[in-house]
mmCIF file of C-alpha atoms in Angstrom:
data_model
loop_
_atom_site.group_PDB
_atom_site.id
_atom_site.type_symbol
_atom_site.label_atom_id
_atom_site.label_comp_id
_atom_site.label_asym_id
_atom_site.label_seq_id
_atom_site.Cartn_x
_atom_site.Cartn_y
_atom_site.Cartn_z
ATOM 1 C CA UNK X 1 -10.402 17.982 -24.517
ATOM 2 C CA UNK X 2 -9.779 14.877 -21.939
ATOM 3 C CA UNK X 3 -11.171 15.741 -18.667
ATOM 4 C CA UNK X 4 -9.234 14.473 -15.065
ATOM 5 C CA UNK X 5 -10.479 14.422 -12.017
ATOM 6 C CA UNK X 6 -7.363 13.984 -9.051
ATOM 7 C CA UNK X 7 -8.645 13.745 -5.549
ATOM 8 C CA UNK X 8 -5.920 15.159 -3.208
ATOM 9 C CA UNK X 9 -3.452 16.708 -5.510
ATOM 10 C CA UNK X 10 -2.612 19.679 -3.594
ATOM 11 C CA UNK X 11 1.187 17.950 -2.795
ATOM 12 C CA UNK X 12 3.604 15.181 -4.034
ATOM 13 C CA UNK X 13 2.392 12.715 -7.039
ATOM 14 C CA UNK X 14 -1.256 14.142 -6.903
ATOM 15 C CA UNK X 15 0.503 17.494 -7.470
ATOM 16 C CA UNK X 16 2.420 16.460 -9.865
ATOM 17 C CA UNK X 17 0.485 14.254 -11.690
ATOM 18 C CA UNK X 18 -1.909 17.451 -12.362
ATOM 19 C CA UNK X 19 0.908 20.025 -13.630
ATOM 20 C CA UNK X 20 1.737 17.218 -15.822
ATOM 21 C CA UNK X 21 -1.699 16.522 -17.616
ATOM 22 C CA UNK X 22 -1.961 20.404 -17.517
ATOM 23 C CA UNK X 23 0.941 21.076 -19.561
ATOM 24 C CA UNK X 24 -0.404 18.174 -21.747
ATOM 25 C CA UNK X 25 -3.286 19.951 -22.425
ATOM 26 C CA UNK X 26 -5.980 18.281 -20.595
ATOM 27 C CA UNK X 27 -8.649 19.724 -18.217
ATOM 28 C CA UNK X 28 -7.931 18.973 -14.287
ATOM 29 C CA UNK X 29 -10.289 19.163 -11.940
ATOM 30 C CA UNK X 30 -8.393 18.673 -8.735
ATOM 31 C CA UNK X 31 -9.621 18.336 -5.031
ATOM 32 C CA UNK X 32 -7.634 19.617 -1.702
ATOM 33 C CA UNK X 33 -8.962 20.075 1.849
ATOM 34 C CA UNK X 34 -6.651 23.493 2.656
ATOM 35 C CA UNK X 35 -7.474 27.135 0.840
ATOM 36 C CA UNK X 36 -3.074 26.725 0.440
ATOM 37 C CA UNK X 37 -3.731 23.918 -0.968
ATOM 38 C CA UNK X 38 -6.492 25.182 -3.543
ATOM 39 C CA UNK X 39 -4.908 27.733 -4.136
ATOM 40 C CA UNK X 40 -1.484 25.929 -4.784
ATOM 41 C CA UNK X 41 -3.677 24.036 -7.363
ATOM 42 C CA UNK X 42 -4.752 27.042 -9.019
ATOM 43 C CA UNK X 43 -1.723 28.625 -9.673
ATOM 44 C CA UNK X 44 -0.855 25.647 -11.816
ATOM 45 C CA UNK X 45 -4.259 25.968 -14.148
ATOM 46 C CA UNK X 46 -6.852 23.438 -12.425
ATOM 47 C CA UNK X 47 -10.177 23.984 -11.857
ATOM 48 C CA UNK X 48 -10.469 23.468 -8.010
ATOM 49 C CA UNK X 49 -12.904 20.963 -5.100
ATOM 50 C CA UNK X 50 -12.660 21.219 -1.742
ATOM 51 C CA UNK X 51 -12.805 17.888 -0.386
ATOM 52 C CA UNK X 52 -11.593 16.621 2.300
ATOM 53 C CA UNK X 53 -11.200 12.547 2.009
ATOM 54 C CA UNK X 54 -10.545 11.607 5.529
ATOM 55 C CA UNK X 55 -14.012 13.595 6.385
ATOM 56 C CA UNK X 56 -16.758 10.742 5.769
ATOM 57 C CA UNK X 57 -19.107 13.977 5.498
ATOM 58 C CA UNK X 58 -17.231 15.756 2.989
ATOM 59 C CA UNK X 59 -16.828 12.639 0.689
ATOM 60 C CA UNK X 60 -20.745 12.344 0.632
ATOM 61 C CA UNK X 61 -20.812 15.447 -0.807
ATOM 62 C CA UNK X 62 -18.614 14.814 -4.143
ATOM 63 C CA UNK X 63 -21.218 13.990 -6.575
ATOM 64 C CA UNK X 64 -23.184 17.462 -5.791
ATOM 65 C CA UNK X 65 -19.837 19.159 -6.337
ATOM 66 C CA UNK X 66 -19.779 17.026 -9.985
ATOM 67 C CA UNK X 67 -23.211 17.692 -10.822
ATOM 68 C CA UNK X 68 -23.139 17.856 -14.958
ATOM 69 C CA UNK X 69 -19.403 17.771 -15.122
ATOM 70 C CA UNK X 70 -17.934 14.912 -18.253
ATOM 71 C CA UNK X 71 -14.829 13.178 -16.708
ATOM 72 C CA UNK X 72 -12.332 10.686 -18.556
ATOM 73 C CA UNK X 73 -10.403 9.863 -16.407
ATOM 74 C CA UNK X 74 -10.558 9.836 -12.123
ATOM 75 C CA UNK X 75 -7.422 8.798 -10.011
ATOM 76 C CA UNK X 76 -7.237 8.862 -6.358
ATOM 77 C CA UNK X 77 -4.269 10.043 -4.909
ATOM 78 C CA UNK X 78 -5.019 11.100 -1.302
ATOM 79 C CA UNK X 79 -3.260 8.778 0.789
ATOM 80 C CA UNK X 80 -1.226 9.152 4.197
ATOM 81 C CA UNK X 81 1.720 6.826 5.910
ATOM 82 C CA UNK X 82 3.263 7.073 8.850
ATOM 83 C CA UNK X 83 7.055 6.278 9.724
ATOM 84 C CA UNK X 84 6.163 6.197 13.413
ATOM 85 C CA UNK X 85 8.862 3.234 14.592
ATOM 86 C CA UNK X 86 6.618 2.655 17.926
ATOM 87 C CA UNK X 87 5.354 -0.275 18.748
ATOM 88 C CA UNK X 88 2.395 1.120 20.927
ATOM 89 C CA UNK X 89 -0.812 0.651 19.591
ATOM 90 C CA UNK X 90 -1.768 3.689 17.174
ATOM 91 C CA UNK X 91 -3.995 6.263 18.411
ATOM 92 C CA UNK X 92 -7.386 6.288 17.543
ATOM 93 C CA UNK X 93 -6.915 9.629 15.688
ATOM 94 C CA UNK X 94 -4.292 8.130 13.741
ATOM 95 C CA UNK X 95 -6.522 4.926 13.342
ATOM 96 C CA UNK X 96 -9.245 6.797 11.755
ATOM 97 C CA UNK X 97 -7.249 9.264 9.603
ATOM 98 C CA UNK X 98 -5.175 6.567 8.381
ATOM 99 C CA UNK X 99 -7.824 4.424 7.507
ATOM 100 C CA UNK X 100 -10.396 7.099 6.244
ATOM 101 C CA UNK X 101 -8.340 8.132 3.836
ATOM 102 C CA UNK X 102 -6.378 5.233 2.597
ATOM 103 C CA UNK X 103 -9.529 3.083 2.277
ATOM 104 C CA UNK X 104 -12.922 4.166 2.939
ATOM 105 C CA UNK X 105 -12.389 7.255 0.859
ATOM 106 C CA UNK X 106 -11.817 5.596 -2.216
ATOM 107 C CA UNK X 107 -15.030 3.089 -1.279
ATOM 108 C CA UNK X 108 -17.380 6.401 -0.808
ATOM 109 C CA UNK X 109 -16.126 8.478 -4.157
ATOM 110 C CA UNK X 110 -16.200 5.779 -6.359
ATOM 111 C CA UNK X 111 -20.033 4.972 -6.300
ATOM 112 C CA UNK X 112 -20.901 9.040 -6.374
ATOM 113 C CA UNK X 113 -18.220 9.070 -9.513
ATOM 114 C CA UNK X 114 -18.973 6.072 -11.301
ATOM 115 C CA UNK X 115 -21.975 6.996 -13.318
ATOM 116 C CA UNK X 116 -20.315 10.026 -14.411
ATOM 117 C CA UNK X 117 -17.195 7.719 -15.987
ATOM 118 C CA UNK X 118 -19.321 5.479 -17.156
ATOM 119 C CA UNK X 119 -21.198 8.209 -19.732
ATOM 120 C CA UNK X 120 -17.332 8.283 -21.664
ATOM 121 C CA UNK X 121 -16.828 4.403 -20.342
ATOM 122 C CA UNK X 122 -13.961 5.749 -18.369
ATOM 123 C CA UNK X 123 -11.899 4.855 -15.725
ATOM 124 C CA UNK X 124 -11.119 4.966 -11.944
ATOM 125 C CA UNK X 125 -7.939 4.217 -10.706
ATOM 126 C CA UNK X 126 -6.136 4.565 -7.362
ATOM 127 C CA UNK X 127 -2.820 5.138 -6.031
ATOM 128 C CA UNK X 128 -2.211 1.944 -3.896
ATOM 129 C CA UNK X 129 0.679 -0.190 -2.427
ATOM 130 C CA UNK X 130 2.372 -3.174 -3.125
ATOM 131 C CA UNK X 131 2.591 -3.233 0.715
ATOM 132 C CA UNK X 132 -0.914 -4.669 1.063
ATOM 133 C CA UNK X 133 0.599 -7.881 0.092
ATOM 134 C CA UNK X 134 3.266 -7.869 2.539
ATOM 135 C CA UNK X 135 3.565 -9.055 6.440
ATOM 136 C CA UNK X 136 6.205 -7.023 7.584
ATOM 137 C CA UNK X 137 5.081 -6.584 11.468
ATOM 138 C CA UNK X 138 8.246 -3.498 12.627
ATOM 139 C CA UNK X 139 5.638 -1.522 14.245
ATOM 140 C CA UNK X 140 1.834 -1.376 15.012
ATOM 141 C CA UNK X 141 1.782 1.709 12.438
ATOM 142 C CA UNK X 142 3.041 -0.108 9.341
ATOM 143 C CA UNK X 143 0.592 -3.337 9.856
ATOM 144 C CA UNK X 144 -2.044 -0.955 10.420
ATOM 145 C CA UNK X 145 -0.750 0.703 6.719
ATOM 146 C CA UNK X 146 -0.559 -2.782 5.191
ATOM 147 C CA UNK X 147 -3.685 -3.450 6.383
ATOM 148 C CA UNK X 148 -5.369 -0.287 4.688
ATOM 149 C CA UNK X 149 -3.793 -0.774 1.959
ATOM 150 C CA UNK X 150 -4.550 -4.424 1.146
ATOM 151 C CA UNK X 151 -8.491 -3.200 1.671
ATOM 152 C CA UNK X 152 -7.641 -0.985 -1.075
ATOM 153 C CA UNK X 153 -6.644 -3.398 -3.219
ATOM 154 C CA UNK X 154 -9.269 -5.751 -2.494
ATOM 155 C CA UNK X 155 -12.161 -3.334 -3.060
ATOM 156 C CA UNK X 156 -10.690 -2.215 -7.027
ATOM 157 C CA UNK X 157 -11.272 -5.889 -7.406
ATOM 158 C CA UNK X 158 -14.361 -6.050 -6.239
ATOM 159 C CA UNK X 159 -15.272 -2.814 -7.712
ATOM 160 C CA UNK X 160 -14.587 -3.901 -11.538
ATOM 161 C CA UNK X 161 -17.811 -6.530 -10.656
ATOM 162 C CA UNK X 162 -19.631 -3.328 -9.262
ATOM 163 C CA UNK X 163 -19.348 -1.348 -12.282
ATOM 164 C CA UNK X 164 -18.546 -2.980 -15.490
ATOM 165 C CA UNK X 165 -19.019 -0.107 -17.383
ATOM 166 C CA UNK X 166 -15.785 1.800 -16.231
ATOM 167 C CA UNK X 167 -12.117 0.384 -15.841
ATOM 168 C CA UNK X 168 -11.162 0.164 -12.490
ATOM 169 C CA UNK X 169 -7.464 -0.246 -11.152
ATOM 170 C CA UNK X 170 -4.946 0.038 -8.515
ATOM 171 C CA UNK X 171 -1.137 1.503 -9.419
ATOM 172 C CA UNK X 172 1.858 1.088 -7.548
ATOM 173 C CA UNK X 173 3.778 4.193 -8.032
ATOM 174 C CA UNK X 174 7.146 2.607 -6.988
ATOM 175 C CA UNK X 175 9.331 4.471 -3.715
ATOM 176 C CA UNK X 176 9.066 8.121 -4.861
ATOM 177 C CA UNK X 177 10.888 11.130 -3.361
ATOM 178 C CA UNK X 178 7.954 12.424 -1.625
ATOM 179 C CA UNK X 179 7.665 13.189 2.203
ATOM 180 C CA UNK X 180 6.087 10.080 2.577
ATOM 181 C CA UNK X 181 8.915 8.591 0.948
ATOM 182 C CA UNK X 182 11.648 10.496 1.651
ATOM 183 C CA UNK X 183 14.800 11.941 -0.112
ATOM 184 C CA UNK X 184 16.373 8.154 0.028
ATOM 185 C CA UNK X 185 13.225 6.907 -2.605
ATOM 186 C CA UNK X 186 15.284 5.928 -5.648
ATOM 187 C CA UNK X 187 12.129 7.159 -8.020
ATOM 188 C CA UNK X 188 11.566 10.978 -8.504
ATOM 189 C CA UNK X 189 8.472 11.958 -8.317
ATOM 190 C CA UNK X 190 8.077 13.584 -11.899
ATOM 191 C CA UNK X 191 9.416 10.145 -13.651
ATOM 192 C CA UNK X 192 6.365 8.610 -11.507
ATOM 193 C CA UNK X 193 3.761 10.572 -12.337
ATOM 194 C CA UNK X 194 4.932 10.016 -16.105
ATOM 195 C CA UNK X 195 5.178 6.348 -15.869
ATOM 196 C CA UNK X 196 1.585 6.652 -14.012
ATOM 197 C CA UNK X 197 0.379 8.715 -16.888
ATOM 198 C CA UNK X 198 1.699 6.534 -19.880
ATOM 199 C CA UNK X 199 0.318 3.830 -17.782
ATOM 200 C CA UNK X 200 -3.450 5.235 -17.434
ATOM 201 C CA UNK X 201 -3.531 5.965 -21.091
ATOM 202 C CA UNK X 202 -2.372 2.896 -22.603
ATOM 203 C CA UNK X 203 -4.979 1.360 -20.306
ATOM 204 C CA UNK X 204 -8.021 4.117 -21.232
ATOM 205 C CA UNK X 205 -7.119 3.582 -24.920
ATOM 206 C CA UNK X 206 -6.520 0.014 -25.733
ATOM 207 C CA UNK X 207 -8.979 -1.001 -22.730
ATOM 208 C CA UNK X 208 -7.000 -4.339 -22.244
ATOM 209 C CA UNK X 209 -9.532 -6.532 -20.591
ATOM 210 C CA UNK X 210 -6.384 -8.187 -18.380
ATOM 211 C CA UNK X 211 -6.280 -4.638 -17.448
ATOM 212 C CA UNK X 212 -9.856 -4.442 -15.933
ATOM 213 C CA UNK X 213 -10.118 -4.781 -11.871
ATOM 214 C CA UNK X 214 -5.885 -5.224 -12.301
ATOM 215 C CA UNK X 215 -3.074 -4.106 -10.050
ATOM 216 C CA UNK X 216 -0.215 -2.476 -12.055
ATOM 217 C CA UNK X 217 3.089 -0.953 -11.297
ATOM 218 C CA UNK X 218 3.762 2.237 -12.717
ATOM 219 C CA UNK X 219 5.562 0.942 -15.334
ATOM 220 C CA UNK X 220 2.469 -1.127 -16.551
ATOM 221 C CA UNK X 221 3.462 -4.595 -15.486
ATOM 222 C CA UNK X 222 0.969 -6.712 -13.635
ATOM 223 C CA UNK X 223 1.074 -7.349 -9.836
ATOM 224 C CA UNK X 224 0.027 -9.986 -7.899
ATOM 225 C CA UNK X 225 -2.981 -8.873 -5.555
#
């Protein structure tokens, strides 16, 4: 049996993404930083982590939590947006969330996970943007975004030279229908998740070396960084 490992799945893809590989079959370990949220996980079947990726001091703590666990496959998911339309600088709460969780978590999990993936040659990927490639400037909130996300991006590249051994990636999940994305997203969130998934595997399996350190859309086309 495949193991995953989804950190923050407790809502929208993340949530999704983990009934799906459930109902597949496959063993999901998922991470949340609410007891609703846990629990929410574990009604669907996963094996549950409390982590909390915005918390610098909880994400140092991840590779206790997956002491002896075999994983597959890990994706990233935790990431936050705001539609804020002000053009006031962002608070520094905001700042920090924001940017705690859209790109220093993934840069603090990936070297606790990494030798763990590498023992099945596995792979890491993340839930990114194509909007870390854009300039659009419509409010102090968005560049901030953009600007988190394009770190993102930049450090999956830079993390395929860190650790040859695994696959690493970024996926652009499209607009989805999730309250980051609203009910106008013209993608649902279930025919994400599926493209993500049927994505991820073709990628695992055939380990294309194009593939390695790439940025893909969910329907497996490459991106430009």
């Amino acid at each position: 049996m495949s193991t995953v490992l989804l950190i923050g799945a407790s809502r929208g893809i993340g949530f999704e993404l983990a009934r799906q590989y459930i109902e597949d079959g496959w063993r999901v370990i998922a991470t949340a930083r609410s007891d609703d949220g846990l629990a929410l996980l574990k009604t669907l079947g996963a094996e549950t982590l409390r982590l909390d990726v915005a918390n610098p001091a909880s994400n140092s703590g991840l590779a206790r939590q997956l002491d002896g666990e075999k994983i597959d496959l890990a994706v990233y998911v935790a990431g936050v947006g705001d539609r804020d339309s002000a053009v006031s600088a962002p608070t520094r709460d905001k700042f920090d969330l924001l940017m705690h969780t859209n790109a220093m978590g993934p840069m603090m999990v990936l070297p606790q996970i990494a030798p763990i993936l590498a023992q099945s040659a596995g792979t890491f990927a993340v839930i990114s943007s194509h909007f870390g490639s854009l300039t659009l400037t419509e409010s102090s909130m968005a560049v901030l975004y953009r600007m988190s996300k394009a770190a993102l991006n930049m450090y999956i590249r830079c993390a395929q030279h860190d650790f040859p051994e695994i696959g690493c990636m970024a996926l652009h999940p499209g607009w989805v229908q999730t309250d980051m994305g609203g009910p106008q997203a013209p993608v649902k969130v279930q025919d994400s998740a599926a493209s993500l998934r049927q994505t991820l595997e073709a990628v695992r399996t055939q380990r294309d070396p194009k593939h390695r350190g790439a940025f893909l859309n969910h329907d497996g086309s490459t991106l430009p960084w």
